[in-house]
Amino acid sequence: EDQVTQSPEALRLQEGESSSLNCSYTVSGLRGLFWYRQDPGKGPEFLFTLYSAGEEKEKERLKATLTKKESFLHITAPKPEDSATYLCAVQGPTGANSKLTFGKGITLSVRP
Amino acid sequence: EAQVTQNPRYLITVTGKKLTVTCSQNMNHEYMSWYRQDPGLGLRQIYYSMNVEVTDKGDVPEGYKVSRKEKRNFPLILESPSPNQTSLYFCASSSNGQPQHFGDGTRLSIL
């Protein structure tokens, strides 16, 4: 069974204080690892897909990296508008179902 | 604008009163799915559909039904809702292994 563990559960940063969010996973064959951002009262919003170990993707202040066991979402010089819950999900090799297995999320608060 | 639309956004109802949550997407996606999100449990899949008239159970299907008569619509049906189905529900769609697009959610309270 696919499993995803995110840590820490919550993170409070000062504006400009860089940090990383962790996503550890077990999956029989990784088809893709996804990062989503979720704001209160909204659905998850897609950020990145990573497919193989060593892959990295960047978008503004966010950079996602992938190893064979975990992924990191690095946040450089965060701003208050980066405050949200960040979700990690994996997609296994099952052909018939594109199901995503989600972690419980990391709630990030960035203070001005 | 590409979007997944859910209705209603909020609903308070009573045990046993049948309800339907609608989901519609305008991206011509083959794949659609329903998730529920509960505190401490994260997002869990209820049902999914690979295409019209093709549906299957996810991880937590008990107490739910779905149908896929048209490609754009994927309603979630609660025939006899119970309080343990109080949750935040999300519909999602995708195509060709691309990232799933999510609706803005439906918050159901069943008294």
Coordinates of N, CA, C and O in Angstrom, one line a residue, chain A residues 1-2 5 12 27-28 32 37 42-44 48 50 58 61 64 70 74-77 79-80 94 99 104 107 110:
Chain A
E1 N 0.8 -1.2 0.0 CA 0.0 0.0 0.0 C 0.9 1.3 0.0 O 1.8 1.4 0.8
D2 N 0.5 2.2 -0.9 CA 1.3 3.4 -0.9 C 1.1 4.2 0.3 O 0.0 4.3 0.9
T5 N 4.2 10.4 4.1 CA 4.3 11.1 5.4 C 5.0 12.4 5.2 O 6.1 12.5 4.7
R12 N 6.1 27.6 11.2 CA 6.0 29.0 11.3 C 7.3 29.7 10.9 O 8.3 29.4 11.6
V27 N 6.2 3.5 -2.2 CA 5.3 3.1 -3.3 C 6.0 2.1 -4.1 O 7.2 2.1 -4.2
S28 N 5.2 1.1 -4.6 CA 5.8 0.0 -5.3 C 6.5 0.4 -6.6 O 7.4 -0.3 -7.0
G32 N 4.7 9.2 -10.4 CA 4.8 10.6 -10.2 C 4.6 11.0 -8.8 O 3.9 10.4 -8.1
R37 N -0.7 23.0 -3.4 CA -0.9 24.1 -2.4 C -2.4 24.2 -2.2 O -3.2 24.2 -3.1
K42 N -10.5 26.4 -0.3 CA -10.2 26.2 -1.7 C -9.7 24.7 -1.9 O -9.3 24.0 -1.0
G43 N -9.8 24.3 -3.2 CA -9.3 23.0 -3.5 C -7.8 23.0 -3.7 O -7.2 24.1 -3.9
P44 N -7.1 21.9 -3.7 CA -5.7 21.8 -3.9 C -5.3 22.4 -5.3 O -6.0 22.1 -6.3
F48 N 3.8 21.1 -8.7 CA 4.9 20.4 -9.4 C 4.6 19.0 -9.5 O 3.9 18.4 -8.7
L50 N 7.1 15.5 -10.1 CA 8.5 15.0 -10.2 C 8.3 13.5 -10.6 O 7.5 12.8 -10.0
E58 N 11.4 24.3 -10.3 CA 11.4 25.5 -9.6 C 10.2 26.4 -10.1 O 9.9 26.3 -11.3
R61 N 9.6 31.2 -5.6 CA 10.4 31.0 -4.4 C 10.4 29.5 -4.0 O 11.0 29.1 -3.0
A64 N 11.3 22.1 -5.8 CA 11.0 20.8 -5.4 C 12.1 19.8 -5.9 O 12.5 19.9 -7.0
E70 N 12.2 10.3 -0.7 CA 11.6 11.5 -0.2 C 11.7 12.6 -1.2 O 12.5 12.6 -2.1
H74 N 11.5 23.2 -1.1 CA 12.4 24.3 -0.5 C 11.7 25.6 -0.7 O 11.3 25.9 -1.9
I75 N 11.6 26.4 0.3 CA 11.0 27.8 0.2 C 12.1 28.8 0.5 O 12.6 28.9 1.6
T76 N 12.4 29.6 -0.5 CA 13.5 30.6 -0.4 C 12.9 32.0 -0.1 O 12.0 32.4 -0.9
A77 N 13.3 32.6 0.9 CA 12.8 34.0 1.3 C 11.3 34.1 1.2 O 10.8 34.8 0.4
K79 N 7.3 34.8 1.6 CA 6.5 36.0 1.9 C 5.2 35.5 2.6 O 4.8 34.4 2.5
P80 N 4.5 36.5 3.2 CA 3.2 36.1 3.9 C 2.3 35.4 2.9 O 1.5 34.5 3.3
T94 N -0.3 1.6 -10.8 CA -1.6 0.9 -11.2 C -2.1 1.5 -12.5 O -2.4 2.7 -12.5
K99 N -5.2 7.2 -9.2 CA -5.4 7.6 -7.8 C -4.1 8.3 -7.2 O -3.0 7.8 -7.4
K104 N -0.8 14.1 4.9 CA -1.7 14.9 5.6 C -1.5 16.4 5.5 O -2.3 17.2 5.9
T107 N 1.1 22.8 7.2 CA 0.5 24.1 7.3 C 1.7 25.1 7.5 O 2.3 25.1 8.6
V110 N 3.7 32.3 7.4 CA 4.8 33.2 7.2 C 4.4 34.5 7.8 O 3.5 35.2 7.3

